[in-house]
PDB file of C-alpha atoms in Angstrom:
ATOM      1  CA  UNK G  94       0.000   0.000   0.000  1.00 40.00           C
ATOM      2  CA  UNK G  95       1.465   3.348  -1.014  1.00 42.00           C
ATOM      3  CA  UNK G  96       1.879   6.187   1.463  1.00 40.00           C
ATOM      4  CA  UNK G  97       2.074   9.085  -0.965  1.00 45.00           C
ATOM      5  CA  UNK G  98      -0.204  12.057  -0.449  1.00 41.00           C
ATOM      6  CA  UNK G  99      -3.339  12.032  -2.673  1.00 40.00           C
ATOM      7  CA  UNK G 100      -2.290  15.342  -4.225  1.00 41.00           C
ATOM      8  CA  UNK G 101       0.969  13.829  -5.442  1.00 42.00           C
ATOM      9  CA  UNK G 102      -0.172  10.268  -6.318  1.00 43.00           C
ATOM     10  CA  UNK G 103      -0.077   7.404  -6.737  1.00 45.00           C
ATOM     11  CA  UNK G 104      -2.670   6.556  -4.101  1.00 40.00           C
ATOM     12  CA  UNK G 105      -4.962   3.689  -3.179  1.00 42.00           C
ATOM     13  CA  UNK G 106      -8.449   3.720  -1.747  1.00 43.00           C
ATOM     14  CA  UNK G 107      -6.893   3.198   1.689  1.00 45.00           C
ATOM     15  CA  UNK G 108      -5.626   6.788   1.501  1.00 43.00           C
ATOM     16  CA  UNK G 109      -8.093   8.327  -0.884  1.00 51.00           C
ATOM     17  CA  UNK G 110     -11.705   8.121   0.244  1.00 64.00           C
ATOM     18  CA  UNK G 111     -14.277   6.711  -2.118  1.00 66.00           C
ATOM     19  CA  UNK G 112     -16.096  10.037  -2.118  1.00 73.00           C
ATOM     20  CA  UNK G 113     -12.972  11.826  -3.360  1.00 73.00           C
ATOM     21  CA  UNK G 114     -12.358   9.161  -5.993  1.00 73.00           C
ATOM     22  CA  UNK G 115     -15.947   9.394  -7.240  1.00 75.00           C
ATOM     23  CA  UNK G 116     -15.784  13.192  -7.346  1.00 77.00           C
ATOM     24  CA  UNK G 117     -12.507  13.024  -9.291  1.00 75.00           C
ATOM     25  CA  UNK G 118     -13.932  10.573 -11.830  1.00 73.00           C
ATOM     26  CA  UNK G 119     -17.070  12.715 -12.249  1.00 78.00           C
ATOM     27  CA  UNK G 120     -14.944  15.825 -12.782  1.00 79.00           C
ATOM     28  CA  UNK G 121     -12.853  14.149 -15.477  1.00 72.00           C
ATOM     29  CA  UNK G 122     -15.991  12.798 -17.179  1.00 71.00           C
ATOM     30  CA  UNK G 123     -17.436  16.327 -17.400  1.00 75.00           C
ATOM     31  CA  UNK G 124     -14.174  17.912 -18.578  1.00 70.00           C
ATOM     32  CA  UNK G 125     -13.472  15.388 -21.339  1.00 65.00           C
ATOM     33  CA  UNK G 126     -15.558  14.119 -24.213  1.00 61.00           C
ATOM     34  CA  UNK G 127     -16.035  11.017 -26.340  1.00 61.00           C
ATOM     35  CA  UNK G 128     -14.566   7.657 -25.200  1.00 63.00           C
ATOM     36  CA  UNK G 129     -12.458   9.275 -22.459  1.00 66.00           C
ATOM     37  CA  UNK G 130     -15.524  10.853 -20.840  1.00 72.00           C
ATOM     38  CA  UNK G 131     -17.468   7.586 -21.052  1.00 74.00           C
ATOM     39  CA  UNK G 132     -14.587   5.701 -19.470  1.00 69.00           C
ATOM     40  CA  UNK G 133     -14.431   8.020 -16.464  1.00 71.00           C
ATOM     41  CA  UNK G 134     -18.219   8.024 -16.107  1.00 77.00           C
ATOM     42  CA  UNK G 135     -18.186   4.210 -16.017  1.00 75.00           C
ATOM     43  CA  UNK G 136     -15.413   4.273 -13.424  1.00 76.00           C
ATOM     44  CA  UNK G 137     -17.516   6.588 -11.243  1.00 77.00           C
ATOM     45  CA  UNK G 138     -20.416   4.108 -11.524  1.00 79.00           C
ATOM     46  CA  UNK G 139     -18.220   1.204 -10.408  1.00 73.00           C
ATOM     47  CA  UNK G 140     -16.934   3.212  -7.458  1.00 74.00           C
ATOM     48  CA  UNK G 141     -20.477   4.026  -6.348  1.00 78.00           C
ATOM     49  CA  UNK G 142     -21.382   0.329  -6.472  1.00 75.00           C
ATOM     50  CA  UNK G 143     -18.275  -0.450  -4.442  1.00 71.00           C
ATOM     51  CA  UNK G 144     -19.260   2.228  -1.935  1.00 70.00           C
ATOM     52  CA  UNK G 145     -22.721   0.675  -1.480  1.00 73.00           C
ATOM     53  CA  UNK G 146     -21.206  -2.781  -0.906  1.00 67.00           C
ATOM     54  CA  UNK G 147     -18.878  -1.377   1.721  1.00 66.00           C
ATOM     55  CA  UNK G 148     -21.767   0.329   3.498  1.00 67.00           C
ATOM     56  CA  UNK G 149     -23.611  -2.992   3.708  1.00 62.00           C
ATOM     57  CA  UNK G 150     -20.510  -4.826   4.951  1.00 59.00           C
ATOM     58  CA  UNK G 151     -19.688  -2.234   7.621  1.00 58.00           C
ATOM     59  CA  UNK G 152     -23.102  -1.961   9.336  1.00 58.00           C
ATOM     60  CA  UNK G 153     -22.738  -1.282  13.064  1.00 65.00           C
ATOM     61  CA  UNK G 154     -23.882  -4.085  15.414  1.00 69.00           C
ATOM     62  CA  UNK G 155     -27.127  -3.604  17.320  1.00 71.00           C
ATOM     63  CA  UNK G 156     -26.600  -2.824  21.011  1.00 76.00           C
ATOM     64  CA  UNK G 157     -28.495  -4.538  23.822  1.00 76.00           C
ATOM     65  CA  UNK G 158     -30.085  -1.212  24.770  1.00 79.00           C
ATOM     66  CA  UNK G 159     -31.442  -0.858  21.223  1.00 80.00           C
ATOM     67  CA  UNK G 160     -32.834  -4.392  21.372  1.00 78.00           C
ATOM     68  CA  UNK G 161     -34.416  -3.629  24.744  1.00 79.00           C
ATOM     69  CA  UNK G 162     -36.174  -0.603  23.246  1.00 82.00           C
ATOM     70  CA  UNK G 163     -37.264  -2.646  20.205  1.00 81.00           C
ATOM     71  CA  UNK G 164     -38.782  -5.355  22.419  1.00 80.00           C
ATOM     72  CA  UNK G 165     -40.759  -2.747  24.349  1.00 80.00           C
ATOM     73  CA  UNK G 166     -41.933  -1.214  21.064  1.00 79.00           C
ATOM     74  CA  UNK G 167     -43.220  -4.417  19.480  1.00 76.00           C
ATOM     75  CA  UNK G 168     -44.767  -5.833  22.674  1.00 76.00           C
ATOM     76  CA  UNK G 169     -46.364  -2.581  23.788  1.00 75.00           C
ATOM     77  CA  UNK G 170     -44.761  -2.835  27.226  1.00 73.00           C
ATOM     78  CA  UNK G 171     -42.099  -0.978  29.136  1.00 75.00           C
ATOM     79  CA  UNK G 172     -38.378  -1.368  28.596  1.00 80.00           C
ATOM     80  CA  UNK G 173     -36.759  -4.127  30.621  1.00 74.00           C
ATOM     81  CA  UNK G 174     -34.941  -2.937  33.752  1.00 79.00           C
ATOM     82  CA  UNK G 175     -31.403  -4.250  33.490  1.00 79.00           C
ATOM     83  CA  UNK G 176     -30.006  -6.212  36.430  1.00 78.00           C
ATOM     84  CA  UNK G 177     -26.680  -4.588  37.179  1.00 80.00           C
ATOM     85  CA  UNK G 178     -25.281  -7.884  38.518  1.00 83.00           C
ATOM     86  CA  UNK G 179     -25.901  -9.827  35.310  1.00 82.00           C
ATOM     87  CA  UNK G 180     -24.353  -9.263  31.885  1.00 83.00           C
ATOM     88  CA  UNK G 181     -27.001  -7.731  29.610  1.00 77.00           C
ATOM     89  CA  UNK G 182     -26.614 -10.444  27.021  1.00 75.00           C
ATOM     90  CA  UNK G 183     -27.473 -13.130  29.582  1.00 78.00           C
ATOM     91  CA  UNK G 184     -30.659 -11.548  30.929  1.00 74.00           C
ATOM     92  CA  UNK G 185     -34.074 -12.917  30.034  1.00 76.00           C
ATOM     93  CA  UNK G 186     -36.175 -11.374  27.292  1.00 75.00           C
ATOM     94  CA  UNK G 187     -39.775 -10.514  28.183  1.00 71.00           C
ATOM     95  CA  UNK G 188     -42.333 -12.901  26.709  1.00 70.00           C
ATOM     96  CA  UNK G 189     -43.273 -12.224  23.085  1.00 72.00           C
ATOM     97  CA  UNK G 190     -44.749 -14.163  20.205  1.00 72.00           C
ATOM     98  CA  UNK G 191     -43.075 -14.952  16.895  1.00 70.00           C
ATOM     99  CA  UNK G 192     -44.811 -12.064  15.123  1.00 75.00           C
ATOM    100  CA  UNK G 193     -43.141  -9.624  17.497  1.00 74.00           C
ATOM    101  CA  UNK G 194     -39.812 -11.379  17.044  1.00 74.00           C
ATOM    102  CA  UNK G 195     -40.176 -11.181  13.248  1.00 78.00           C
ATOM    103  CA  UNK G 196     -40.814  -7.432  13.487  1.00 78.00           C
ATOM    104  CA  UNK G 197     -37.573  -7.001  15.434  1.00 76.00           C
ATOM    105  CA  UNK G 198     -35.673  -9.046  12.862  1.00 75.00           C
ATOM    106  CA  UNK G 199     -37.071  -6.917  10.017  1.00 76.00           C
ATOM    107  CA  UNK G 200     -36.222  -3.740  11.914  1.00 73.00           C
ATOM    108  CA  UNK G 201     -32.516  -4.583  12.072  1.00 68.00           C
ATOM    109  CA  UNK G 202     -32.147  -6.671   8.956  1.00 68.00           C
ATOM    110  CA  UNK G 203     -28.936  -5.706   7.131  1.00 60.00           C
ATOM    111  CA  UNK G 204     -29.497  -5.282   3.384  1.00 58.00           C
ATOM    112  CA  UNK G 205     -27.544  -7.963   1.624  1.00 57.00           C
ATOM    113  CA  UNK G 206     -25.305  -6.766  -1.197  1.00 55.00           C
ATOM    114  CA  UNK G 207     -26.154  -7.917  -4.670  1.00 55.00           C
ATOM    115  CA  UNK G 208     -24.127 -10.857  -5.989  1.00 58.00           C
ATOM    116  CA  UNK G 209     -20.772  -9.669  -7.233  1.00 53.00           C
ATOM    117  CA  UNK G 210     -20.623  -9.834 -11.014  1.00 60.00           C
ATOM    118  CA  UNK G 211     -18.071  -8.608 -13.512  1.00 60.00           C
ATOM    119  CA  UNK G 212     -18.899  -4.945 -14.254  1.00 61.00           C
ATOM    120  CA  UNK G 213     -19.593  -4.215 -17.904  1.00 60.00           C
ATOM    121  CA  UNK G 214     -16.524  -2.913 -19.688  1.00 65.00           C
ATOM    122  CA  UNK G 215     -14.124  -3.649 -16.812  1.00 71.00           C
ATOM    123  CA  UNK G 216     -11.853  -5.819 -18.957  1.00 74.00           C
ATOM    124  CA  UNK G 217     -11.669  -3.139 -21.648  1.00 71.00           C
ATOM    125  CA  UNK G 218     -10.898  -0.405 -19.106  1.00 72.00           C
ATOM    126  CA  UNK G 219      -8.148  -2.510 -17.530  1.00 75.00           C
ATOM    127  CA  UNK G 220      -6.699  -3.229 -20.964  1.00 74.00           C
ATOM    128  CA  UNK G 221      -6.662   0.485 -21.852  1.00 70.00           C
ATOM    129  CA  UNK G 222      -4.894   1.243 -18.569  1.00 71.00           C
ATOM    130  CA  UNK G 223      -2.329  -1.522 -19.086  1.00 75.00           C
ATOM    131  CA  UNK G 224      -3.501  -3.410 -15.967  1.00 79.00           C
ATOM    132  CA  UNK G 225      -3.385  -7.221 -16.144  1.00 81.00           C
ATOM    133  CA  UNK G 226      -6.738  -8.912 -15.513  1.00 79.00           C
ATOM    134  CA  UNK G 227      -7.465 -12.572 -14.617  1.00 80.00           C
ATOM    135  CA  UNK G 228      -8.594 -14.734 -17.520  1.00 79.00           C
ATOM    136  CA  UNK G 229     -11.635 -16.240 -15.793  1.00 78.00           C
ATOM    137  CA  UNK G 230     -14.718 -14.206 -14.945  1.00 75.00           C
ATOM    138  CA  UNK G 231     -14.795 -15.826 -11.491  1.00 75.00           C
ATOM    139  CA  UNK G 232     -11.346 -14.505 -10.596  1.00 78.00           C
ATOM    140  CA  UNK G 233     -12.097 -11.142 -12.184  1.00 76.00           C
ATOM    141  CA  UNK G 234     -15.273 -10.873 -10.108  1.00 72.00           C
ATOM    142  CA  UNK G 235     -13.439 -11.847  -6.919  1.00 73.00           C
ATOM    143  CA  UNK G 236     -10.724  -9.247  -7.519  1.00 77.00           C
ATOM    144  CA  UNK G 237     -12.959  -6.535  -9.000  1.00 73.00           C
ATOM    145  CA  UNK G 238     -12.635  -4.242  -5.971  1.00 72.00           C
ATOM    146  CA  UNK G 239      -8.831  -4.403  -6.036  1.00 80.00           C
ATOM    147  CA  UNK G 240      -8.738  -3.868  -9.800  1.00 79.00           C
ATOM    148  CA  UNK G 241     -11.055  -0.853  -9.587  1.00 75.00           C
ATOM    149  CA  UNK G 242      -8.715   0.568  -6.942  1.00 76.00           C
ATOM    150  CA  UNK G 243      -5.877   0.168  -9.436  1.00 79.00           C
ATOM    151  CA  UNK G 244      -7.951   2.035 -12.028  1.00 74.00           C
ATOM    152  CA  UNK G 245      -8.439   4.901  -9.561  1.00 73.00           C
ATOM    153  CA  UNK G 246      -4.673   5.149  -9.105  1.00 76.00           C
ATOM    154  CA  UNK G 247      -4.208   5.079 -12.872  1.00 73.00           C
ATOM    155  CA  UNK G 248      -6.710   7.911 -13.333  1.00 68.00           C
ATOM    156  CA  UNK G 249      -4.951  10.024 -10.694  1.00 65.00           C
ATOM    157  CA  UNK G 250      -1.575   9.526 -12.379  1.00 66.00           C
ATOM    158  CA  UNK G 251      -2.744  10.462 -15.861  1.00 60.00           C
ATOM    159  CA  UNK G 252      -1.689  13.782 -17.353  1.00 49.00           C
ATOM    160  CA  UNK G 253      -4.440  16.294 -18.166  1.00 49.00           C
ATOM    161  CA  UNK G 254      -6.146  15.412 -21.414  1.00 45.00           C
ATOM    162  CA  UNK G 255      -5.756  17.998 -24.159  1.00 47.00           C
ATOM    163  CA  UNK G 256      -8.003  17.783 -27.170  1.00 48.00           C
ATOM    164  CA  UNK G 257      -6.867  18.978 -30.558  1.00 49.00           C
ATOM    165  CA  UNK G 258      -8.441  22.320 -31.473  1.00 53.00           C
ATOM    166  CA  UNK G 259     -10.832  22.483 -34.403  1.00 60.00           C
ATOM    167  CA  UNK G 260      -9.174  24.371 -37.252  1.00 63.00           C
ATOM    168  CA  UNK G 261     -10.430  25.465 -40.669  1.00 71.00           C
ATOM    169  CA  UNK G 262      -9.289  23.936 -43.936  1.00 77.00           C
ATOM    170  CA  UNK G 263      -6.205  25.295 -45.671  1.00 81.00           C
ATOM    171  CA  UNK G 264      -7.002  28.012 -48.236  1.00 80.00           C
ATOM    172  CA  UNK G 265      -5.449  29.348 -51.422  1.00 81.00           C
ATOM    173  CA  UNK G 266      -5.615  32.791 -53.000  1.00 75.00           C
ATOM    174  CA  UNK G 267      -8.708  31.631 -54.913  1.00 78.00           C
ATOM    175  CA  UNK G 268     -10.610  31.192 -51.630  1.00 79.00           C
ATOM    176  CA  UNK G 269     -10.136  34.796 -50.481  1.00 76.00           C
ATOM    177  CA  UNK G 270     -13.438  36.769 -50.531  1.00 74.00           C
ATOM    178  CA  UNK G 271     -13.671  39.307 -53.347  1.00 72.00           C
ATOM    179  CA  UNK G 272     -14.638  42.105 -50.948  1.00 69.00           C
ATOM    180  CA  UNK G 273     -11.157  41.761 -49.433  1.00 69.00           C
ATOM    181  CA  UNK G 274      -9.015  41.364 -52.549  1.00 66.00           C
ATOM    182  CA  UNK G 275     -10.928  43.397 -55.145  1.00 68.00           C
ATOM    183  CA  UNK G 276      -8.936  41.510 -57.820  1.00 72.00           C
ATOM    184  CA  UNK G 277      -5.598  42.442 -56.222  1.00 76.00           C
ATOM    185  CA  UNK G 278      -3.432  39.303 -56.488  1.00 76.00           C
ATOM    186  CA  UNK G 279      -0.852  40.495 -53.930  1.00 76.00           C
ATOM    187  CA  UNK G 280      -3.546  41.093 -51.329  1.00 76.00           C
ATOM    188  CA  UNK G 281      -5.108  37.685 -52.040  1.00 76.00           C
ATOM    189  CA  UNK G 282      -1.781  35.892 -51.694  1.00 79.00           C
ATOM    190  CA  UNK G 283      -0.919  37.768 -48.492  1.00 78.00           C
ATOM    191  CA  UNK G 284      -4.330  37.073 -46.953  1.00 79.00           C
ATOM    192  CA  UNK G 285      -4.168  33.352 -47.810  1.00 80.00           C
ATOM    193  CA  UNK G 286      -0.616  33.126 -46.467  1.00 81.00           C
ATOM    194  CA  UNK G 287      -1.588  34.750 -43.170  1.00 79.00           C
ATOM    195  CA  UNK G 288      -4.664  32.545 -42.843  1.00 80.00           C
ATOM    196  CA  UNK G 289      -2.658  29.364 -43.406  1.00 81.00           C
ATOM    197  CA  UNK G 290       0.037  30.487 -40.965  1.00 80.00           C
ATOM    198  CA  UNK G 291      -2.654  30.969 -38.323  1.00 79.00           C
ATOM    199  CA  UNK G 292      -3.997  27.509 -39.106  1.00 76.00           C
ATOM    200  CA  UNK G 293      -0.521  25.956 -38.819  1.00 76.00           C
ATOM    201  CA  UNK G 294       0.034  27.680 -35.471  1.00 74.00           C
ATOM    202  CA  UNK G 295      -3.230  26.255 -34.128  1.00 70.00           C
ATOM    203  CA  UNK G 296      -2.290  22.726 -35.225  1.00 69.00           C
ATOM    204  CA  UNK G 297       1.101  23.028 -33.547  1.00 67.00           C
ATOM    205  CA  UNK G 298      -0.067  24.711 -30.355  1.00 58.00           C
ATOM    206  CA  UNK G 299      -1.530  21.601 -28.754  1.00 50.00           C
ATOM    207  CA  UNK G 300       1.778  19.720 -28.524  1.00 48.00           C
ATOM    208  CA  UNK G 301       4.412  22.465 -28.652  1.00 46.00           C
ATOM    209  CA  UNK G 302       7.128  22.374 -25.972  1.00 43.00           C
ATOM    210  CA  UNK G 303       7.838  25.115 -23.470  1.00 39.00           C
ATOM    211  CA  UNK G 304      10.171  27.765 -24.866  1.00 40.00           C
ATOM    212  CA  UNK G 305      13.523  28.512 -23.161  1.00 38.00           C
ATOM    213  CA  UNK G 306      12.292  31.891 -21.903  1.00 39.00           C
ATOM    214  CA  UNK G 307       9.642  30.158 -19.760  1.00 38.00           C
ATOM    215  CA  UNK G 308       6.563  30.957 -21.855  1.00 38.00           C
ATOM    216  CA  UNK G 309       4.236  28.223 -22.989  1.00 40.00           C
ATOM    217  CA  UNK G 310       4.380  28.331 -26.797  1.00 40.00           C
ATOM    218  CA  UNK G 311       0.601  28.445 -26.864  1.00 42.00           C
ATOM    219  CA  UNK G 312       0.425  31.364 -24.446  1.00 41.00           C
ATOM    220  CA  UNK G 313       3.605  33.398 -24.958  1.00 42.00           C
ATOM    221  CA  UNK G 314       3.482  36.990 -26.300  1.00 43.00           C
ATOM    222  CA  UNK G 315       2.609  37.186 -29.969  1.00 40.00           C
ATOM    223  CA  UNK G 316       5.298  37.925 -32.527  1.00 42.00           C
ATOM    224  CA  UNK G 317       4.816  38.611 -36.196  1.00 38.00           C
ATOM    225  CA  UNK G 318       7.647  36.190 -37.029  1.00 40.00           C
ATOM    226  CA  UNK G 319       5.474  33.160 -36.394  1.00 36.00           C
ATOM    227  CA  UNK G 320       2.127  34.872 -37.121  1.00 36.00           C
ATOM    228  CA  UNK G 321       0.591  33.713 -33.821  1.00 39.00           C
ATOM    229  CA  UNK G 322      -2.727  35.496 -33.302  1.00 43.00           C
ATOM    230  CA  UNK G 323      -3.155  34.726 -29.583  1.00 51.00           C
ATOM    231  CA  UNK G 324      -5.452  37.537 -28.488  1.00 56.00           C
ATOM    232  CA  UNK G 325      -8.009  38.056 -25.763  1.00 61.00           C
ATOM    233  CA  UNK G 326     -11.424  37.203 -27.259  1.00 57.00           C
ATOM    234  CA  UNK G 327     -13.001  39.943 -25.117  1.00 61.00           C
ATOM    235  CA  UNK G 328     -10.789  43.001 -25.602  1.00 64.00           C
ATOM    236  CA  UNK G 329      -8.605  41.952 -28.565  1.00 59.00           C
ATOM    237  CA  UNK G 330      -5.389  42.797 -26.674  1.00 61.00           C
ATOM    238  CA  UNK G 331      -2.469  40.482 -27.377  1.00 56.00           C
ATOM    239  CA  UNK G 332      -0.911  41.131 -23.944  1.00 56.00           C
ATOM    240  CA  UNK G 333      -4.066  40.834 -21.854  1.00 60.00           C
ATOM    241  CA  UNK G 334      -3.506  38.139 -19.172  1.00 56.00           C
ATOM    242  CA  UNK G 335      -6.645  36.400 -20.400  1.00 57.00           C
ATOM    243  CA  UNK G 336      -4.973  35.922 -23.787  1.00 55.00           C
ATOM    244  CA  UNK G 337      -1.662  34.778 -22.333  1.00 52.00           C
ATOM    245  CA  UNK G 338      -2.627  32.074 -19.873  1.00 47.00           C
ATOM    246  CA  UNK G 339      -6.356  31.493 -20.438  1.00 46.00           C
ATOM    247  CA  UNK G 340      -7.083  31.824 -16.717  1.00 49.00           C
ATOM    248  CA  UNK G 341      -7.108  35.477 -15.691  1.00 51.00           C
ATOM    249  CA  UNK G 342     -10.107  37.704 -16.188  1.00 57.00           C
ATOM    250  CA  UNK G 343      -9.928  40.232 -18.998  1.00 60.00           C
ATOM    251  CA  UNK G 344      -8.420  43.513 -17.768  1.00 56.00           C
ATOM    252  CA  UNK G 345      -7.913  45.328 -21.050  1.00 55.00           C
ATOM    253  CA  UNK G 346      -4.376  46.118 -19.890  1.00 49.00           C
ATOM    254  CA  UNK G 347      -0.950  45.472 -21.391  1.00 49.00           C
ATOM    255  CA  UNK G 348       0.249  43.482 -18.392  1.00 47.00           C
ATOM    256  CA  UNK G 349       2.080  40.279 -19.404  1.00 48.00           C
ATOM    257  CA  UNK G 350       0.767  36.919 -18.326  1.00 43.00           C
ATOM    258  CA  UNK G 351       2.412  34.612 -15.833  1.00 38.00           C
ATOM    259  CA  UNK G 352       5.816  33.199 -16.737  1.00 34.00           C
ATOM    260  CA  UNK G 353       7.628  30.051 -15.751  1.00 30.00           C
ATOM    261  CA  UNK G 354       5.179  27.262 -16.478  1.00 31.00           C
ATOM    262  CA  UNK G 355       3.204  25.757 -19.303  1.00 33.00           C
ATOM    263  CA  UNK G 356      -0.575  25.878 -19.338  1.00 37.00           C
ATOM    264  CA  UNK G 357      -3.105  23.671 -21.038  1.00 41.00           C
ATOM    265  CA  UNK G 358      -4.190  24.516 -24.533  1.00 41.00           C
ATOM    266  CA  UNK G 359      -6.998  27.031 -24.734  1.00 42.00           C
ATOM    267  CA  UNK G 360     -10.521  25.602 -24.833  1.00 44.00           C
ATOM    268  CA  UNK G 361     -11.877  25.056 -28.311  1.00 48.00           C
ATOM    269  CA  UNK G 362     -14.236  28.042 -28.197  1.00 50.00           C
ATOM    270  CA  UNK G 363     -11.435  30.350 -26.998  1.00 49.00           C
ATOM    271  CA  UNK G 364      -9.144  29.221 -29.807  1.00 48.00           C
ATOM    272  CA  UNK G 365     -11.901  29.734 -32.360  1.00 53.00           C
ATOM    273  CA  UNK G 366     -12.686  33.226 -31.044  1.00 56.00           C
ATOM    274  CA  UNK G 367      -9.021  34.192 -31.037  1.00 51.00           C
ATOM    275  CA  UNK G 368      -8.575  32.990 -34.614  1.00 55.00           C
ATOM    276  CA  UNK G 369     -11.662  34.840 -35.819  1.00 61.00           C
ATOM    277  CA  UNK G 370     -10.563  38.049 -34.112  1.00 57.00           C
ATOM    278  CA  UNK G 371      -7.041  37.740 -35.492  1.00 56.00           C
ATOM    279  CA  UNK G 372      -8.264  37.128 -39.019  1.00 60.00           C
ATOM    280  CA  UNK G 373     -10.623  40.099 -38.801  1.00 64.00           C
ATOM    281  CA  UNK G 374      -7.738  42.370 -37.877  1.00 58.00           C
ATOM    282  CA  UNK G 375      -5.569  40.839 -40.582  1.00 58.00           C
ATOM    283  CA  UNK G 376      -8.317  41.282 -43.183  1.00 60.00           C
ATOM    284  CA  UNK G 377      -8.744  44.902 -42.111  1.00 62.00           C
ATOM    285  CA  UNK G 378      -5.058  45.561 -42.618  1.00 56.00           C
ATOM    286  CA  UNK G 379      -5.153  43.987 -46.047  1.00 57.00           C
ATOM    287  CA  UNK G 380      -8.234  46.051 -46.920  1.00 61.00           C
ATOM    288  CA  UNK G 381      -6.398  49.257 -46.052  1.00 60.00           C
ATOM    289  CA  UNK G 382      -3.449  48.106 -48.137  1.00 57.00           C
ATOM    290  CA  UNK G 383      -5.762  47.442 -51.061  1.00 56.00           C
ATOM    291  CA  UNK G 384      -7.385  50.857 -50.756  1.00 63.00           C
ATOM    292  CA  UNK G 385      -3.986  52.532 -50.664  1.00 57.00           C
ATOM    293  CA  UNK G 386      -3.011  51.022 -54.008  1.00 52.00           C
ATOM    294  CA  UNK G 387      -5.965  52.640 -55.793  1.00 53.00           C
TER     295      UNK G 387
END
């Protein structure tokens, strides 16, 4: 059993409560999409089933005082006065019939857990996580709790999932709208080149390494050398903290974002908004250039 702190992983269910594990799986299921989300949602379901089984197995025993009160309740009499000189468990029970006894049994009956079966998709989940599973269903069922614990540890150790941003198709000068080019070939070529450079930057941003100066390549200040249009979708400022690290609220200022660490890629909607804003500004510049040539 590992002794690492849950925040630093790996951990087992002996250190990480089931509630925390379920909450973590639910959070990942909501943050991701597609097969990854379904996998974490299924894991949360298994953990809840495991939690219910543990509740049934860990029911507290019924005390003699509780039984004394139950006997008085079902017989309609007073509670038995305990003899201090005799152990409670050895004292006589007031007369009652079997109907009264059955009511007491029902009152304290412990719900029996459902027969343990192999959860649907458990083999596939273990295979995806690289965890060896027993060949027989009987052994898999017997070890299901331990294997689900291993899946929890695997989930905690995984790096944050980053989805590839949706990007537009590559364009040529023929795809440039006429209202931008007005039959000016140089403007059309420049616009198409800028558009494709933006597209290439978006494709690269998801797996680019951290630059030597400490900026995440997705979030670092924009330079015209690589045509990165990373701008705040709210104020359009390239140096707004919201544009640099995707976490700070828009301030409309020129303050740089945080340095020294890499951040996750911007959410899909943020990337799309930034691209649209950047292309609007680029198109405006090209429009002015076109008007100046007349």
